[in-house]
Amino acid sequence: MTTPANPASGPDILTTPAAMQRWRRDHPGELGFVPTMGYLHDGHLALVRRAKAENPLNVVSIFVNPTQFGPGEDYERYPRDEQRDLSLLRSAGVDAVYLPSPADMYPPGYQTYVTVEALTRRLEGEARPGHFRGVATVVLKLFNAVSPTRAYFGRKDAQQLRVIRRMVRDLDLPIEIVPCDIVREPDGLAMSSRNVYLSPAQRAAAPIVRRALDTAATAWAAGERDAEALRQAARNVISSEPLAQLEYVSLADDETLEELEGTVDRPALLSLVVRFGPTRLLDNIELREQHA
Ligand code: AMP
């Protein structure tokens, strides 16, 4: 029988891979897992609620993973607030929180990494070399510590979701990957821990990212199927905002993420990265045929 983990006193907190594995051995049965880098917002909490609804046991991890940040990126200043996160997870009723330290995850002598190949060469993989090697490696290590039945990932990080699905298939991991819809602020900005970097003026301008996607999606719904015309529709909207700089816009095969040219005849992912000063905002929308 599964013992509920301290419902009254809040989640159990595990800080090493060995402690997490022991906890899991003591708590058998179906388990939902939500990996995060903390500084939790409603996007994360939507994943937690879904996991709770679908599994009798639930674990959330908080780990700002150094190996997925490149040199000069924001690893040091990535926002952190462990006490607030723990209180949100306690209210959400999760059974355990896995909070490993970088030293326990990557002890001296560490030298093993997971590389998902073609899928990580474009888009965020191209913009952030080594990023997905760090992501795939840490997610596999988290899976090995938690042994989840199901793991919940946001569609916000569309390429990450596809990379994890590919890794799970390729390495025969007995884990179901559950994609979850993007949670947005009332004005359309996708929630992100990095939104705190935006100045008030940048924050006010940031919903342009969603508007660019919506404009292309409206053209798609009206029958536009030319890949370049759809990308251009998004570019035009971004170029109307002086504080926004488009880093890339992509219209790609929804599964392989290969860029599409000419007539779009399959499910596609329209994704973009827009810079507001040094802050990169990612967003995307899936374009597919609507069947009545
Ligand atoms: P992070 O803490 O940014 O690494 O995100 C942890 C998980 O939450 C990832 O699976 C993200 O895709 C997901 N996530 C982050 N922001 C959102 C959002 N606005 N809506 C849905 N999922 C999200």
mmCIF file of N, CA and C in Angstrom, residues 4 16 35 40-41 43 49 72 109 117 120 126 164 173-174 177 189-190 210-211 231 234 246 263 288:
data_model
loop_
_atom_site.group_PDB
_atom_site.id
_atom_site.type_symbol
_atom_site.label_atom_id
_atom_site.label_comp_id
_atom_site.label_asym_id
_atom_site.label_seq_id
_atom_site.Cartn_x
_atom_site.Cartn_y
_atom_site.Cartn_z
ATOM 1 N N PRO A 4 0.492 7.896 2.098
ATOM 2 C CA PRO A 4 0.543 9.292 1.682
ATOM 3 C C PRO A 4 1.666 9.994 2.446
ATOM 4 N N THR A 16 19.092 14.865 -2.347
ATOM 5 C CA THR A 16 20.139 14.154 -3.105
ATOM 6 C C THR A 16 19.474 13.085 -3.973
ATOM 7 N N PRO A 35 9.116 18.596 -13.617
ATOM 8 C CA PRO A 35 10.439 19.210 -13.441
ATOM 9 C C PRO A 35 10.390 20.710 -13.697
ATOM 10 N N LEU A 40 8.286 29.779 -9.222
ATOM 11 C CA LEU A 40 7.072 29.210 -9.806
ATOM 12 C C LEU A 40 6.011 30.256 -10.113
ATOM 13 N N HIS A 41 5.296 30.025 -11.201
ATOM 14 C CA HIS A 41 4.164 30.871 -11.583
ATOM 15 C C HIS A 41 3.003 29.960 -11.961
ATOM 16 N N GLY A 43 1.862 28.988 -14.730
ATOM 17 C CA GLY A 43 2.159 27.995 -15.770
ATOM 18 C C GLY A 43 2.658 26.700 -15.133
ATOM 19 N N ARG A 49 -1.254 20.884 -11.155
ATOM 20 C CA ARG A 49 -2.675 20.509 -10.988
ATOM 21 C C ARG A 49 -3.031 19.335 -11.898
ATOM 22 N N GLY A 72 28.028 33.359 -20.344
ATOM 23 C CA GLY A 72 27.425 34.679 -20.555
ATOM 24 C C GLY A 72 25.904 34.679 -20.465
ATOM 25 N N GLY A 109 34.496 14.996 -11.499
ATOM 26 C CA GLY A 109 34.695 13.815 -12.340
ATOM 27 C C GLY A 109 33.514 13.528 -13.247
ATOM 28 N N GLU A 117 20.106 14.327 -31.436
ATOM 29 C CA GLU A 117 20.888 14.906 -32.529
ATOM 30 C C GLU A 117 20.133 15.916 -33.391
ATOM 31 N N THR A 120 17.981 18.949 -32.229
ATOM 32 C CA THR A 120 18.530 20.040 -31.403
ATOM 33 C C THR A 120 19.466 20.956 -32.195
ATOM 34 N N GLU A 126 20.300 26.034 -32.019
ATOM 35 C CA GLU A 126 21.253 26.816 -32.800
ATOM 36 C C GLU A 126 21.609 28.111 -32.053
ATOM 37 N N ILE A 164 12.526 15.975 -25.424
ATOM 38 C CA ILE A 164 12.305 15.005 -24.335
ATOM 39 C C ILE A 164 11.518 13.793 -24.846
ATOM 40 N N LEU A 173 12.532 4.710 -22.390
ATOM 41 C CA LEU A 173 12.177 5.011 -21.000
ATOM 42 C C LEU A 173 10.685 4.734 -20.801
ATOM 43 N N PRO A 174 10.318 4.020 -19.754
ATOM 44 C CA PRO A 174 8.898 3.673 -19.539
ATOM 45 C C PRO A 174 8.141 4.818 -18.864
ATOM 46 N N ILE A 177 5.052 11.063 -21.542
ATOM 47 C CA ILE A 177 5.275 12.514 -21.545
ATOM 48 C C ILE A 177 3.944 13.193 -21.855
ATOM 49 N N LEU A 189 0.683 37.669 -22.750
ATOM 50 C CA LEU A 189 2.101 37.299 -22.594
ATOM 51 C C LEU A 189 2.205 35.918 -21.940
ATOM 52 N N ALA A 190 2.970 35.026 -22.558
ATOM 53 C CA ALA A 190 3.151 33.700 -21.963
ATOM 54 C C ALA A 190 3.889 33.852 -20.638
ATOM 55 N N ARG A 210 2.602 37.602 -28.655
ATOM 56 C CA ARG A 210 1.400 36.810 -28.880
ATOM 57 C C ARG A 210 0.596 37.346 -30.072
ATOM 58 N N ARG A 211 0.565 38.689 -30.206
ATOM 59 C CA ARG A 211 -0.203 39.252 -31.320
ATOM 60 C C ARG A 211 0.385 38.833 -32.655
ATOM 61 N N ARG A 231 5.297 33.315 -42.066
ATOM 62 C CA ARG A 231 6.402 33.880 -41.272
ATOM 63 C C ARG A 231 6.403 35.402 -41.385
ATOM 64 N N ALA A 234 3.987 37.299 -39.184
ATOM 65 C CA ALA A 234 4.469 37.459 -37.800
ATOM 66 C C ALA A 234 5.548 38.542 -37.734
ATOM 67 N N LEU A 246 13.221 41.055 -33.332
ATOM 68 C CA LEU A 246 12.958 39.654 -33.670
ATOM 69 C C LEU A 246 14.286 38.918 -33.817
ATOM 70 N N THR A 263 4.214 25.388 -49.938
ATOM 71 C CA THR A 263 2.886 25.165 -49.365
ATOM 72 C C THR A 263 2.969 24.262 -48.133
ATOM 73 N N ARG A 288 -2.625 23.636 -37.432
ATOM 74 C CA ARG A 288 -3.071 22.360 -38.013
ATOM 75 C C ARG A 288 -4.423 22.555 -38.655
#
